[in-house]
PDB file of C-alpha atoms in Angstrom:
ATOM      1  CA  MET A 928       2.700  -9.745 -23.479  1.00  0.00           C
ATOM      2  CA  LYS A 929       2.173 -12.476 -20.995  1.00  0.00           C
ATOM      3  CA  THR A 930       5.673 -14.288 -22.000  1.00  0.00           C
ATOM      4  CA  PHE A 931       7.291 -10.690 -21.231  1.00  0.00           C
ATOM      5  CA  LEU A 932       5.215 -10.056 -17.906  1.00  0.00           C
ATOM      6  CA  LEU A 933       6.773 -13.986 -16.762  1.00  0.00           C
ATOM      7  CA  SER A 934       9.975 -12.687 -17.538  1.00  0.00           C
ATOM      8  CA  LEU A 935       9.592  -9.568 -15.413  1.00  0.00           C
ATOM      9  CA  THR A 936       8.401 -11.112 -12.623  1.00  0.00           C
ATOM     10  CA  LEU A 937      11.041 -14.019 -12.334  1.00  0.00           C
ATOM     11  CA  CYS A 938      13.616 -10.682 -12.732  1.00  0.00           C
ATOM     12  CA  ILE A 939      12.677 -10.492  -9.076  1.00  0.00           C
ATOM     13  CA  THR A 940       9.988 -13.349  -8.034  1.00  0.00           C
ATOM     14  CA  LEU A 941      12.206 -16.136  -7.088  1.00  0.00           C
ATOM     15  CA  VAL A 942      11.718 -19.645  -5.556  1.00  0.00           C
ATOM     16  CA  GLY A 943      11.269 -21.565  -2.528  1.00  0.00           C
ATOM     17  CA  PHE A 944      14.054 -22.731  -0.086  1.00  0.00           C
ATOM     18  CA  SER A 945      14.200 -26.497  -0.120  1.00  0.00           C
ATOM     19  CA  GLN A 946      17.116 -28.647  -1.473  1.00  0.00           C
ATOM     20  CA  ASN A 947      19.139 -25.827  -2.718  1.00  0.00           C
ATOM     21  CA  ASP A 948      22.558 -24.253  -2.508  1.00  0.00           C
ATOM     22  CA  ALA A 949      23.118 -22.559   0.998  1.00  0.00           C
ATOM     23  CA  LYS A 950      25.044 -19.589  -0.955  1.00  0.00           C
ATOM     24  CA  ALA A 951      22.572 -18.898  -3.185  1.00  0.00           C
ATOM     25  CA  LYS A 952      19.937 -18.742  -0.828  1.00  0.00           C
ATOM     26  CA  ALA A 953      22.056 -16.104   1.469  1.00  0.00           C
ATOM     27  CA  LEU A 954      22.377 -14.257  -1.760  1.00  0.00           C
ATOM     28  CA  LEU A 955      18.784 -14.360  -2.871  1.00  0.00           C
ATOM     29  CA  ASP A 956      17.863 -13.528   0.800  1.00  0.00           C
ATOM     30  CA  GLN A 957      19.914 -10.562   0.592  1.00  0.00           C
ATOM     31  CA  VAL A 958      18.024  -9.646  -2.482  1.00  0.00           C
ATOM     32  CA  SER A 959      14.730 -10.026  -1.119  1.00  0.00           C
ATOM     33  CA  SER A 960      15.725  -7.714   2.022  1.00  0.00           C
ATOM     34  CA  LYS A 961      16.876  -5.017  -0.129  1.00  0.00           C
ATOM     35  CA  VAL A 962      14.053  -4.888  -2.616  1.00  0.00           C
ATOM     36  CA  LYS A 963      11.077  -5.037   0.260  1.00  0.00           C
ATOM     37  CA  SER A 964      13.095  -2.169   1.889  1.00  0.00           C
ATOM     38  CA  TYR A 965      11.794   0.263  -0.713  1.00  0.00           C
ATOM     39  CA  ASP A 966       8.426   2.299  -0.749  1.00  0.00           C
ATOM     40  CA  ASN A 967       8.723   2.153  -4.686  1.00  0.00           C
ATOM     41  CA  ILE A 968      10.700   1.273  -7.489  1.00  0.00           C
ATOM     42  CA  ALA A 969      11.278   2.446 -10.904  1.00  0.00           C
ATOM     43  CA  LEU A 970      12.784   0.328 -13.537  1.00  0.00           C
ATOM     44  CA  ASP A 971      14.236   1.002 -17.209  1.00  0.00           C
ATOM     45  CA  PHE A 972      14.840  -2.314 -18.936  1.00  0.00           C
ATOM     46  CA  LYS A 973      15.859  -3.813 -22.506  1.00  0.00           C
ATOM     47  CA  TYR A 974      14.320  -7.165 -23.340  1.00  0.00           C
ATOM     48  CA  VAL A 975      15.489  -9.085 -26.345  1.00  0.00           C
ATOM     49  CA  LEU A 976      13.910 -12.346 -27.629  1.00  0.00           C
ATOM     50  CA  GLN A 977      16.190 -15.068 -29.713  1.00  0.00           C
ATOM     51  CA  ASN A 978      15.650 -17.981 -31.421  1.00  0.00           C
ATOM     52  CA  THR A 979      18.688 -18.957 -33.801  1.00  0.00           C
ATOM     53  CA  SER A 980      16.653 -21.936 -35.468  1.00  0.00           C
ATOM     54  CA  GLU A 981      13.760 -19.871 -36.021  1.00  0.00           C
ATOM     55  CA  ASN A 982      15.883 -16.761 -37.197  1.00  0.00           C
ATOM     56  CA  ILE A 983      14.315 -14.483 -34.561  1.00  0.00           C
ATOM     57  CA  ASN A 984      15.854 -11.845 -33.057  1.00  0.00           C
ATOM     58  CA  GLN A 985      13.414  -8.826 -31.348  1.00  0.00           C
ATOM     59  CA  GLU A 986      14.255  -6.140 -29.040  1.00  0.00           C
ATOM     60  CA  THR A 987      12.090  -3.783 -27.490  1.00  0.00           C
ATOM     61  CA  ARG A 988      12.701  -1.551 -24.238  1.00  0.00           C
ATOM     62  CA  GLY A 989      10.242  -0.477 -21.516  1.00  0.00           C
ATOM     63  CA  ASP A 990       9.650   0.918 -17.939  1.00  0.00           C
ATOM     64  CA  VAL A 991       7.862  -0.050 -14.771  1.00  0.00           C
ATOM     65  CA  VAL A 992       7.060   1.804 -11.802  1.00  0.00           C
ATOM     66  CA  MET A 993       5.745  -0.199  -8.591  1.00  0.00           C
ATOM     67  CA  GLU A 994       4.443   0.764  -5.091  1.00  0.00           C
ATOM     68  CA  GLY A 995       2.854  -2.368  -3.338  1.00  0.00           C
ATOM     69  CA  ASP A 996       0.484  -4.211  -5.448  1.00  0.00           C
ATOM     70  CA  LYS A 997       0.185  -1.116  -7.774  1.00  0.00           C
ATOM     71  CA  TYR A 998       2.004  -0.460 -10.988  1.00  0.00           C
ATOM     72  CA  VAL A 999       2.188   1.464 -14.117  1.00  0.00           C
ATOM     73  CA  LEU A1000       4.216  -0.681 -17.383  1.00  0.00           C
ATOM     74  CA  ASN A1001       5.138   0.610 -20.603  1.00  0.00           C
ATOM     75  CA  ILE A1002       5.953  -1.954 -23.233  1.00  0.00           C
ATOM     76  CA  LEU A1003       5.213  -2.435 -26.849  1.00  0.00           C
ATOM     77  CA  GLY A1004       3.201   1.068 -27.228  1.00  0.00           C
ATOM     78  CA  ILE A1005       0.673  -0.481 -24.595  1.00  0.00           C
ATOM     79  CA  THR A1006       0.319   1.110 -20.856  1.00  0.00           C
ATOM     80  CA  ARG A1007      -0.989  -0.864 -18.283  1.00  0.00           C
ATOM     81  CA  ILE A1008      -2.298   0.623 -15.066  1.00  0.00           C
ATOM     82  CA  PHE A1009      -3.006  -1.250 -12.013  1.00  0.00           C
ATOM     83  CA  ASP A1010      -4.644   0.486  -9.162  1.00  0.00           C
ATOM     84  CA  GLY A1011      -4.711  -2.484  -6.862  1.00  0.00           C
ATOM     85  CA  LYS A1012      -7.770  -3.462  -7.774  1.00  0.00           C
ATOM     86  CA  THR A1013      -8.695  -2.926 -11.413  1.00  0.00           C
ATOM     87  CA  LEU A1014      -6.464  -3.427 -14.302  1.00  0.00           C
ATOM     88  CA  TYR A1015      -6.309  -0.845 -17.329  1.00  0.00           C
ATOM     89  CA  SER A1016      -4.290  -1.626 -20.660  1.00  0.00           C
ATOM     90  CA  ILE A1017      -4.410   1.540 -22.877  1.00  0.00           C
ATOM     91  CA  ASN A1018      -3.730   0.740 -26.589  1.00  0.00           C
ATOM     92  CA  PRO A1019      -3.151   4.320 -28.345  1.00  0.00           C
ATOM     93  CA  GLU A1020      -3.002   2.542 -31.903  1.00  0.00           C
ATOM     94  CA  ASP A1021      -5.863   1.085 -31.442  1.00  0.00           C
ATOM     95  CA  GLU A1022      -7.662   3.867 -29.267  1.00  0.00           C
ATOM     96  CA  GLU A1023      -8.870   1.169 -26.852  1.00  0.00           C
ATOM     97  CA  VAL A1024      -8.880   0.921 -23.094  1.00  0.00           C
ATOM     98  CA  THR A1025      -9.400  -2.909 -21.834  1.00  0.00           C
ATOM     99  CA  ILE A1026     -10.572  -2.904 -18.199  1.00  0.00           C
ATOM    100  CA  SER A1027     -10.454  -6.227 -16.413  1.00  0.00           C
ATOM    101  CA  LYS A1028     -10.089  -7.318 -12.858  1.00  0.00           C
ATOM    102  CA  GLU A1029      -6.608  -8.675 -11.469  1.00  0.00           C
ATOM    103  CA  ASP A1030      -6.145 -10.226  -8.280  1.00  0.00           C
ATOM    104  CA  PRO A1031      -2.073  -9.844  -7.533  1.00  0.00           C
ATOM    105  CA  GLU A1032      -2.654 -12.841  -5.078  1.00  0.00           C
ATOM    106  CA  ALA A1033      -4.160 -14.892  -7.325  1.00  0.00           C
ATOM    107  CA  GLU A1034      -2.266 -18.482  -8.312  1.00  0.00           C
ATOM    108  CA  GLY A1035      -1.280 -18.037 -11.531  1.00  0.00           C
ATOM    109  CA  SER A1036      -1.544 -14.352 -11.803  1.00  0.00           C
ATOM    110  CA  ILE A1037       1.429 -12.806 -13.816  1.00  0.00           C
ATOM    111  CA  THR A1038       1.924  -8.888 -12.490  1.00  0.00           C
ATOM    112  CA  PRO A1039       5.045  -6.736 -11.958  1.00  0.00           C
ATOM    113  CA  SER A1040       3.836  -6.268  -8.693  1.00  0.00           C
ATOM    114  CA  LYS A1041       4.705  -9.563  -7.750  1.00  0.00           C
ATOM    115  CA  MET A1042       8.477  -8.663  -8.011  1.00  0.00           C
ATOM    116  CA  LEU A1043       8.103  -7.560  -4.392  1.00  0.00           C
ATOM    117  CA  SER A1044       6.662 -10.817  -3.192  1.00  0.00           C
ATOM    118  CA  PHE A1045      10.066 -12.938  -3.305  1.00  0.00           C
ATOM    119  CA  TYR A1046       9.226 -16.721  -2.417  1.00  0.00           C
ATOM    120  CA  THR A1047       7.398 -19.033  -4.567  1.00  0.00           C
ATOM    121  CA  ASP A1048       7.676 -22.686  -4.993  1.00  0.00           C
ATOM    122  CA  GLY A1049       8.739 -24.316  -8.375  1.00  0.00           C
ATOM    123  CA  TYR A1050      12.335 -24.006  -9.038  1.00  0.00           C
ATOM    124  CA  THR A1051      15.730 -25.463  -7.625  1.00  0.00           C
ATOM    125  CA  TYR A1052      18.452 -23.196  -7.435  1.00  0.00           C
ATOM    126  CA  LYS A1053      22.481 -22.822  -7.389  1.00  0.00           C
ATOM    127  CA  MET A1054      25.229 -20.448  -7.595  1.00  0.00           C
ATOM    128  CA  GLY A1055      26.758 -20.306 -10.942  1.00  0.00           C
ATOM    129  CA  GLU A1056      29.438 -17.991 -12.738  1.00  0.00           C
ATOM    130  CA  GLU A1057      30.946 -14.823 -11.647  1.00  0.00           C
ATOM    131  CA  LYS A1058      31.414 -12.751 -14.917  1.00  0.00           C
ATOM    132  CA  ASN A1059      32.766  -9.028 -15.461  1.00  0.00           C
ATOM    133  CA  ILE A1060      29.854  -6.999 -17.573  1.00  0.00           C
ATOM    134  CA  LYS A1061      31.074  -3.896 -18.670  1.00  0.00           C
ATOM    135  CA  GLY A1062      33.377  -3.355 -15.555  1.00  0.00           C
ATOM    136  CA  ARG A1063      30.545  -4.759 -13.426  1.00  0.00           C
ATOM    137  CA  LYS A1064      30.885  -8.030 -11.174  1.00  0.00           C
ATOM    138  CA  ILE A1065      27.831 -10.074 -11.683  1.00  0.00           C
ATOM    139  CA  GLN A1066      27.095 -13.054  -9.662  1.00  0.00           C
ATOM    140  CA  PHE A1067      24.859 -15.744 -11.427  1.00  0.00           C
ATOM    141  CA  VAL A1068      22.119 -17.732  -9.803  1.00  0.00           C
ATOM    142  CA  LYS A1069      21.300 -20.914 -11.916  1.00  0.00           C
ATOM    143  CA  LEU A1070      17.428 -21.536 -11.561  1.00  0.00           C
ATOM    144  CA  THR A1071      16.209 -24.838 -12.926  1.00  0.00           C
ATOM    145  CA  PRO A1072      12.120 -26.007 -12.882  1.00  0.00           C
ATOM    146  CA  MET A1073      11.108 -28.866 -10.862  1.00  0.00           C
ATOM    147  CA  ASP A1074       8.476 -29.537 -13.408  1.00  0.00           C
ATOM    148  CA  SER A1075       9.735 -31.604 -15.981  1.00  0.00           C
ATOM    149  CA  ASN A1076       7.261 -30.876 -18.397  1.00  0.00           C
ATOM    150  CA  SER A1077       8.187 -26.791 -17.785  1.00  0.00           C
ATOM    151  CA  GLU A1078       8.501 -24.822 -21.163  1.00  0.00           C
ATOM    152  CA  ILE A1079      11.705 -23.574 -19.342  1.00  0.00           C
ATOM    153  CA  ASN A1080      14.721 -25.320 -19.453  1.00  0.00           C
ATOM    154  CA  HIS A1081      16.484 -23.279 -17.130  1.00  0.00           C
ATOM    155  CA  VAL A1082      16.950 -19.256 -15.900  1.00  0.00           C
ATOM    156  CA  LEU A1083      20.032 -17.619 -14.981  1.00  0.00           C
ATOM    157  CA  LEU A1084      19.808 -14.486 -12.495  1.00  0.00           C
ATOM    158  CA  GLY A1085      22.564 -12.008 -12.468  1.00  0.00           C
ATOM    159  CA  ILE A1086      22.930 -10.287  -9.444  1.00  0.00           C
ATOM    160  CA  ASP A1087      25.329  -7.182  -8.509  1.00  0.00           C
ATOM    161  CA  PRO A1088      26.783  -8.623  -5.142  1.00  0.00           C
ATOM    162  CA  GLN A1089      27.512  -5.006  -3.974  1.00  0.00           C
ATOM    163  CA  THR A1090      24.391  -3.465  -4.521  1.00  0.00           C
ATOM    164  CA  LYS A1091      22.227  -6.635  -4.093  1.00  0.00           C
ATOM    165  CA  HIS A1092      19.939  -5.511  -7.459  1.00  0.00           C
ATOM    166  CA  ILE A1093      18.916  -7.766  -9.986  1.00  0.00           C
ATOM    167  CA  TYR A1094      21.309  -6.461 -13.235  1.00  0.00           C
ATOM    168  CA  ASN A1095      19.585  -9.302 -15.725  1.00  0.00           C
ATOM    169  CA  LEU A1096      17.474 -12.151 -16.437  1.00  0.00           C
ATOM    170  CA  ILE A1097      18.429 -14.979 -18.920  1.00  0.00           C
ATOM    171  CA  GLU A1098      15.548 -17.063 -19.464  1.00  0.00           C
ATOM    172  CA  VAL A1099      16.381 -20.376 -21.951  1.00  0.00           C
ATOM    173  CA  GLY A1100      12.806 -22.546 -22.930  1.00  0.00           C
ATOM    174  CA  SER A1101      12.934 -26.248 -23.957  1.00  0.00           C
ATOM    175  CA  ASN A1102      12.389 -25.131 -27.179  1.00  0.00           C
ATOM    176  CA  GLY A1103      15.721 -23.213 -27.675  1.00  0.00           C
ATOM    177  CA  THR A1104      14.094 -19.549 -27.508  1.00  0.00           C
ATOM    178  CA  GLN A1105      16.417 -17.398 -25.375  1.00  0.00           C
ATOM    179  CA  THR A1106      14.811 -14.280 -23.424  1.00  0.00           C
ATOM    180  CA  THR A1107      17.357 -11.712 -21.788  1.00  0.00           C
ATOM    181  CA  LEU A1108      16.030  -8.848 -19.530  1.00  0.00           C
ATOM    182  CA  THR A1109      18.356  -6.408 -18.619  1.00  0.00           C
ATOM    183  CA  VAL A1110      17.720  -3.606 -16.167  1.00  0.00           C
ATOM    184  CA  THR A1111      19.261  -0.398 -17.425  1.00  0.00           C
ATOM    185  CA  SER A1112      18.118   1.858 -14.817  1.00  0.00           C
ATOM    186  CA  PHE A1113      17.078   1.190 -11.043  1.00  0.00           C
ATOM    187  CA  GLU A1114      15.617   4.110  -9.004  1.00  0.00           C
ATOM    188  CA  THR A1115      13.950   3.807  -5.533  1.00  0.00           C
ATOM    189  CA  ASN A1116      11.853   5.630  -3.036  1.00  0.00           C
ATOM    190  CA  GLN A1117      10.861   8.241  -5.764  1.00  0.00           C
ATOM    191  CA  THR A1118       8.271  10.987  -5.210  1.00  0.00           C
ATOM    192  CA  LEU A1119       5.319  10.087  -7.134  1.00  0.00           C
ATOM    193  CA  SER A1120       2.393  11.832  -7.967  1.00  0.00           C
ATOM    194  CA  LYS A1121      -0.796  10.366  -6.229  1.00  0.00           C
ATOM    195  CA  ALA A1122      -2.820  10.214  -9.397  1.00  0.00           C
ATOM    196  CA  LEU A1123       0.263   7.840 -11.048  1.00  0.00           C
ATOM    197  CA  PHE A1124      -1.956   4.651 -10.530  1.00  0.00           C
ATOM    198  CA  SER A1125      -5.436   6.011 -11.599  1.00  0.00           C
ATOM    199  CA  PHE A1126      -7.109   5.613 -14.696  1.00  0.00           C
ATOM    200  CA  ASP A1127      -8.461   9.455 -15.996  1.00  0.00           C
ATOM    201  CA  LYS A1128     -11.173   8.096 -18.075  1.00  0.00           C
ATOM    202  CA  ASN A1129     -11.337  12.160 -19.489  1.00  0.00           C
ATOM    203  CA  LYS A1130      -7.982  11.708 -21.181  1.00  0.00           C
ATOM    204  CA  TYR A1131      -9.647   8.701 -23.215  1.00  0.00           C
ATOM    205  CA  LYS A1132     -12.878  10.254 -24.234  1.00  0.00           C
ATOM    206  CA  ASN A1133     -12.647   8.949 -28.004  1.00  0.00           C
ATOM    207  CA  TYR A1134     -11.314   5.340 -27.068  1.00  0.00           C
ATOM    208  CA  TYR A1135     -13.274   2.218 -27.319  1.00  0.00           C
ATOM    209  CA  ILE A1136     -13.792   1.093 -23.425  1.00  0.00           C
ATOM    210  CA  ASN A1137     -13.810  -2.773 -23.484  1.00  0.00           C
ATOM    211  CA  LYS A1138     -14.890  -4.306 -20.279  1.00  0.00           C
ATOM    212  CA  LEU A1139     -14.015  -7.858 -19.645  1.00  0.00           C
ATOM    213  CA  ASN A1140     -15.713  -8.165 -16.152  1.00  0.00           C
TER     214      ASN A1140
END
């Protein structure tokens, strides 16, 4: 789950702007401005993990709705609700709800809400290839970790230059593992229920409640 959330976060949470490609900076600035202009964002996505040497090829789909720091994420059969203060992880298979505190501003915190805060340090970047994917022109930006001991070799961020939306993210690990997150649906400024980001304990009366803090 943490690996997935990291990739999801990277999908729109990008990098500091020192010693980087000016064209890449301009494009990322445009994407950042577009993302921050929305009241809320709803994404459907496909997530693929591959490692040829280990004969691993896993694919899953999910969705997330974000409004400020709040979010509802559905992935791998688990629903995660963050109401701005408390995180509720709901696992129907085990009939368990895990409740924990989560500070979206804390260093190292990996949450979908950070997709809306664009500038963090740790990568250099430059313009990559422009590719035609299913009739769409997608401009890639290559991000390389500044930390030579990073588990990430590089990241390719695919951007639709017309909409200024993220199309996909390809993360290549130092161990040869490649994870690809592709946005299949991108909707904004939806009319959301006031209860969407609230946990209703009455729906889970038979669940085991695990409070971590």
